[in-house]
Amino acid sequence: MSKDIFNTIDLNLLRFFLVLFQEKNTRKAAERLYVTQPAVSQNLKKLRHFFNDELFIKVPEGLQPTSKAEELAAKIIPALNDLQSSLNELEAFEPLTLKKKIRIAFAPQAMIRLSGTFILELREKAPFLEVEVVNWTSSTITDIESGQLLMGISYGIDVKPKHIREQKLVDLTGCCAVRKDHPIQSKFATPNEFSKYELASLFIPGWSEDLPVAAKKMKELSLPYKVGFRSAYPMAIVDVLHKSDMFFATSNLFPFSSYPSLRRIDIDTEDFELTYSLNSFFHQRNGNDPLTLWLNSLVKEELELAIQ
């Protein structure tokens, strides 16, 4: 049976051999490796024993490789160079040359404001990165676990697998959107004033599947409420607002400037918290992945600009 060299040799000896082969001098090899000359001699002794060959012969100029050493160098130098390049690429992340296909899930409230500008920003900064943006669904966390999705953007989730990381991107402030001619004409309105009108609400898996958050708040305050319309699609909500007196409980992330026929009403209350976070979710195996870290910073930057 032939000798299994790879699984029996100390791979550090191969790096040592490469330096010694390049320097052909034990003193210079010791300086490059930050070890003593006796350590170099000891490692050379191990290599000679392992390969059953002298490998290097002493000559007046230093060391002369044997034919076995020449053959060994021809085999391992390309492999070690490739390994060095691959390891260095882990730190040398360059979006402009990145060629990869990824999928990102956006919850509806992020999709309506972020998806377009985010994709355009990505096209400029990473022109060869192929990105598919999909809706956040009940299977999004499972898809992140399986690797079908790189990451997802949504509100905080109370229960999730321990290996799914959650990182806050930005704090949002709750408000309401109504049609321009809505009966409530003030810039601020109390929950009691809103309770006179039907609620239009986004259906967000993991956040408001059973009952809209605004309806839950009304219920906690013992105020009447009626959910007039629910949808997972923001544009359907916008269409209903244009044609009714419903109000849409949303946040300052909503692109009011893109819909001049709608206006913002801030909520006048101290009975419940109006600030909440929009977060990114990704697998812990990607916690130090340069692409994931870069995408998180890019999304965070876009969100901060969007709510200014």
Coordinates of C-alpha atoms in Angstrom, one line a residue:
M1 CA 0.0 0.0 0.0
S2 CA 1.4 3.4 -1.0
K3 CA 2.2 5.9 1.7
D4 CA -0.6 8.5 2.6
I5 CA 1.7 11.5 2.7
F6 CA -0.9 14.2 3.1
N7 CA -2.6 12.7 6.2
T8 CA 0.7 11.7 7.9
I9 CA 2.9 14.8 7.4
D10 CA 2.8 17.9 9.6
L11 CA 1.7 20.5 7.0
N12 CA 3.8 23.1 8.8
L13 CA 6.9 21.2 7.6
L14 CA 5.8 21.9 4.0
R15 CA 5.8 25.6 4.6
F16 CA 9.2 25.3 6.2
F17 CA 10.4 23.3 3.2
L18 CA 9.2 26.0 0.8
V19 CA 11.0 28.8 2.7
L20 CA 14.2 26.7 2.9
F21 CA 14.0 25.8 -0.8
Q22 CA 13.6 29.5 -1.7
E23 CA 16.4 30.7 0.6
K24 CA 18.8 27.7 0.3
N25 CA 20.3 29.0 3.5
T26 CA 19.4 28.0 7.1
R27 CA 20.1 31.4 8.6
K28 CA 18.0 33.2 6.1
A29 CA 15.2 30.6 6.5
A30 CA 15.3 31.0 10.3
E31 CA 14.9 34.8 9.9
R32 CA 11.9 34.5 7.6
L33 CA 10.2 31.9 9.9
Y34 CA 11.1 33.8 13.1
V35 CA 12.8 30.6 14.6
T36 CA 16.3 29.7 15.6
Q37 CA 18.8 27.9 13.3
P38 CA 18.7 24.8 15.5
A39 CA 14.9 24.7 15.0
V40 CA 15.5 24.8 11.2
S41 CA 18.0 22.0 11.5
Q42 CA 15.5 20.0 13.5
N43 CA 12.7 20.5 11.0
L44 CA 15.1 19.5 8.1
K45 CA 15.9 16.3 10.0
K46 CA 12.2 15.5 10.2
L47 CA 11.7 16.2 6.5
R48 CA 14.7 14.0 5.6
H49 CA 13.3 11.1 7.7
F50 CA 9.8 11.5 6.2
F51 CA 10.9 11.6 2.6
N52 CA 13.9 9.3 3.1
D53 CA 16.1 11.7 1.2
E54 CA 18.8 14.3 2.1
L55 CA 16.7 17.0 0.3
F56 CA 19.5 19.6 0.7
I57 CA 23.2 19.2 0.4
K58 CA 25.7 21.6 2.0
V59 CA 27.8 23.5 -0.6
P60 CA 30.0 26.6 -0.3
E61 CA 27.1 28.9 -1.3
G62 CA 24.7 27.4 1.2
L63 CA 22.3 24.5 0.4
Q64 CA 21.7 22.7 -2.9
P65 CA 18.4 20.9 -3.4
T66 CA 18.5 17.2 -4.4
S67 CA 16.5 16.0 -7.3
K68 CA 13.9 14.7 -4.8
A69 CA 13.6 18.3 -3.3
E70 CA 13.3 19.7 -6.8
E71 CA 10.4 17.3 -7.6
L72 CA 8.8 18.0 -4.2
A73 CA 9.0 21.8 -4.8
A74 CA 7.5 21.5 -8.2
K75 CA 4.5 19.7 -6.7
I76 CA 3.8 21.8 -3.6
I77 CA 4.7 25.3 -4.6
P78 CA 1.6 25.8 -6.9
A79 CA -0.6 24.3 -4.3
L80 CA 0.7 26.4 -1.4
N81 CA 0.5 29.6 -3.6
D82 CA -3.2 28.8 -4.4
L83 CA -3.9 28.2 -0.7
Q84 CA -2.2 31.5 0.2
S85 CA -4.2 33.4 -2.4
S86 CA -7.5 31.8 -1.2
L87 CA -6.8 32.6 2.4
N88 CA -5.9 36.2 1.6
E89 CA -9.1 36.6 -0.5
L90 CA -11.0 36.1 2.7
E91 CA -9.8 39.5 3.9
A92 CA -9.6 41.1 0.5
F93 CA -13.4 41.6 0.0
E94 CA -14.0 43.6 -3.2
P95 CA -17.7 44.2 -4.2
L96 CA -16.8 45.5 -7.6
T97 CA -15.5 42.1 -8.7
L98 CA -17.8 39.9 -6.7
K99 CA -19.6 37.3 -8.8
K100 CA -22.3 35.5 -6.9
K101 CA -26.1 35.0 -6.7
I102 CA -27.9 35.7 -3.5
R103 CA -31.5 36.1 -2.3
I104 CA -32.7 38.5 0.4
A105 CA -36.2 38.7 1.9
F106 CA -37.8 42.0 2.7
A107 CA -40.9 42.4 4.9
P108 CA -43.6 44.6 3.2
Q109 CA -42.8 47.7 5.2
A110 CA -39.2 47.6 4.1
M111 CA -40.0 46.4 0.5
I112 CA -42.1 49.5 -0.3
R113 CA -39.3 51.9 0.6
L114 CA -36.0 50.1 0.3
S115 CA -36.0 47.4 -2.4
G116 CA -35.7 49.8 -5.4
T117 CA -33.0 52.1 -4.0
F118 CA -31.2 49.2 -2.5
I119 CA -31.0 47.3 -5.7
L120 CA -29.8 50.3 -7.6
E121 CA -27.1 50.9 -5.0
L122 CA -26.0 47.3 -5.3
R123 CA -25.8 47.5 -9.1
E124 CA -23.5 50.4 -8.8
K125 CA -21.3 49.0 -6.1
A126 CA -21.4 45.3 -7.0
P127 CA -22.3 45.2 -10.7
F128 CA -21.7 41.4 -11.0
L129 CA -23.6 40.5 -7.9
E130 CA -26.9 38.9 -8.9
V131 CA -29.5 39.7 -6.3
E132 CA -33.1 38.4 -6.0
V133 CA -35.4 40.3 -3.6
V134 CA -38.3 38.3 -2.3
N135 CA -41.2 38.9 0.2
W136 CA -40.8 37.9 3.8
T137 CA -42.9 34.9 4.4
S138 CA -43.6 32.4 7.2
S139 CA -40.8 30.2 5.8
T140 CA -38.2 33.0 5.6
I141 CA -36.3 31.9 8.8
T142 CA -36.3 28.3 7.7
D143 CA -35.0 29.4 4.3
I144 CA -32.2 31.3 6.0
E145 CA -31.3 28.2 8.0
S146 CA -31.2 26.1 4.9
G147 CA -29.1 28.6 3.0
Q148 CA -31.8 29.4 0.4
L149 CA -31.7 33.0 1.7
L150 CA -28.7 34.9 2.7
M151 CA -30.6 37.3 5.0
G152 CA -33.9 38.8 5.7
I153 CA -35.1 42.3 6.8
S154 CA -38.1 42.7 9.2
Y155 CA -39.3 43.7 12.6
G156 CA -38.0 42.0 15.7
I157 CA -39.0 38.4 16.3
D158 CA -39.6 37.0 19.8
V159 CA -39.0 33.4 19.0
K160 CA -36.4 32.2 16.6
P161 CA -33.7 29.4 16.4
K162 CA -30.6 30.2 18.5
H163 CA -28.3 30.0 15.4
I164 CA -30.2 32.8 13.6
R165 CA -28.7 36.1 14.5
E166 CA -30.7 39.3 14.7
Q167 CA -29.0 42.7 14.2
K168 CA -30.8 46.1 14.6
L169 CA -30.5 48.3 11.6
V170 CA -32.6 51.3 12.5
D171 CA -35.2 52.6 14.9
L172 CA -38.5 53.5 13.3
T173 CA -41.3 55.7 14.7
G174 CA -44.9 54.7 14.3
C175 CA -47.4 57.0 12.5
C176 CA -50.4 56.7 10.3
A177 CA -51.1 57.2 6.6
V178 CA -54.4 58.5 5.3
R179 CA -55.7 60.0 2.1
K180 CA -55.2 63.8 1.8
D181 CA -58.9 64.6 2.3
H182 CA -59.4 62.3 5.3
P183 CA -61.8 63.7 7.9
I184 CA -58.9 63.8 10.5
Q185 CA -57.2 67.0 9.3
S186 CA -54.8 67.6 12.1
K187 CA -51.1 66.6 12.1
F188 CA -51.6 64.7 15.4
A189 CA -54.4 62.4 16.4
T190 CA -55.1 60.3 19.5
P191 CA -55.9 56.5 19.3
N192 CA -59.5 57.5 20.3
E193 CA -59.8 59.6 17.1
F194 CA -58.5 56.8 14.9
S195 CA -60.8 54.3 16.5
K196 CA -63.7 55.9 14.6
Y197 CA -62.3 54.6 11.3
E198 CA -61.5 51.3 9.8
L199 CA -57.9 50.0 9.9
A200 CA -55.9 48.9 6.8
S201 CA -53.1 46.7 7.8
L202 CA -50.1 44.8 6.4
F203 CA -50.0 41.1 6.9
I204 CA -46.5 40.4 8.1
P205 CA -45.5 36.8 9.0
G206 CA -44.0 36.5 12.5
W207 CA -45.1 40.0 13.4
S208 CA -48.9 40.6 12.8
E209 CA -50.3 37.3 11.6
D210 CA -53.2 36.9 14.1
L211 CA -54.1 40.6 14.6
P212 CA -52.6 43.9 13.4
V213 CA -50.4 45.6 16.0
A214 CA -52.5 48.7 15.8
A215 CA -55.6 46.7 16.6
K216 CA -53.9 45.1 19.6
K217 CA -53.0 48.5 20.9
M218 CA -56.6 49.7 20.5
K219 CA -57.8 46.6 22.3
E220 CA -55.4 47.2 25.2
L221 CA -56.8 50.7 25.5
S222 CA -60.4 49.3 25.5
L223 CA -61.1 51.2 22.3
P224 CA -63.3 49.9 19.5
Y225 CA -61.6 48.9 16.3
K226 CA -62.4 47.3 13.0
V227 CA -60.0 45.8 10.5
G228 CA -61.3 46.9 7.2
F229 CA -58.6 45.5 5.0
R230 CA -55.4 43.4 5.3
S231 CA -52.8 42.5 2.7
A232 CA -49.2 41.4 2.3
Y233 CA -48.8 43.9 -0.5
P234 CA -48.2 47.6 0.3
M235 CA -49.5 48.8 -3.0
A236 CA -52.9 47.2 -2.2
I237 CA -53.0 49.1 1.0
V238 CA -52.1 52.4 -0.8
D239 CA -54.9 51.8 -3.3
V240 CA -57.5 51.2 -0.5
L241 CA -56.3 54.4 1.3
H242 CA -56.9 56.5 -1.8
K243 CA -60.5 55.2 -2.0
S244 CA -61.6 55.2 1.6
D245 CA -61.4 56.8 5.0
M246 CA -59.3 53.9 6.3
F247 CA -56.1 54.6 8.1
F248 CA -52.9 52.7 7.8
A249 CA -50.7 52.2 10.9
T250 CA -47.2 52.4 9.5
S251 CA -43.9 54.2 10.3
N252 CA -41.7 57.1 9.2
L253 CA -40.2 54.6 6.7
F254 CA -43.3 54.9 4.5
P255 CA -42.4 56.9 1.4
F256 CA -45.0 59.7 1.8
S257 CA -43.1 61.9 -0.7
S258 CA -43.9 59.3 -3.4
Y259 CA -47.6 59.5 -2.7
P260 CA -48.7 63.2 -2.7
S261 CA -52.3 62.2 -2.4
L262 CA -51.6 60.6 1.0
R263 CA -50.4 62.4 4.2
R264 CA -48.9 61.5 7.5
I265 CA -50.6 61.8 10.9
D266 CA -48.5 61.3 14.0
I267 CA -50.0 59.5 16.9
D268 CA -50.6 61.5 20.0
T269 CA -50.3 59.1 22.9
E270 CA -48.2 58.1 25.9
D271 CA -50.0 54.9 26.4
F272 CA -47.7 52.7 24.3
E273 CA -44.3 52.7 22.7
L274 CA -44.1 54.3 19.2
T275 CA -40.5 53.4 18.5
Y276 CA -39.4 49.9 17.3
S277 CA -36.5 48.5 15.3
L278 CA -36.2 47.1 11.9
N279 CA -33.7 44.3 12.0
S280 CA -31.7 42.0 9.7
F281 CA -31.6 38.2 10.2
F282 CA -28.9 35.8 9.1
H283 CA -27.3 32.5 10.0
Q284 CA -24.6 32.6 12.6
R285 CA -22.3 30.8 10.1
N286 CA -22.3 34.1 8.2
G287 CA -21.6 36.2 11.2
N288 CA -18.1 37.1 9.9
D289 CA -18.9 36.7 6.2
P290 CA -17.6 39.9 4.5
L291 CA -20.5 39.9 2.1
T292 CA -23.1 39.7 4.8
L293 CA -21.4 42.3 6.9
W294 CA -21.2 44.6 3.9
L295 CA -24.9 44.1 2.9
N296 CA -25.9 44.9 6.5
S297 CA -24.0 48.1 6.5
L298 CA -25.4 49.1 3.1
V299 CA -29.0 48.4 4.1
K300 CA -28.5 50.3 7.4
E301 CA -27.1 53.3 5.4
E302 CA -30.1 53.2 3.0
L303 CA -32.6 53.0 5.9
E304 CA -31.0 55.9 7.8
L305 CA -31.2 58.1 4.7
A306 CA -34.8 57.0 4.1
I307 CA -36.1 58.2 7.5
Q308 CA -34.2 61.5 7.6

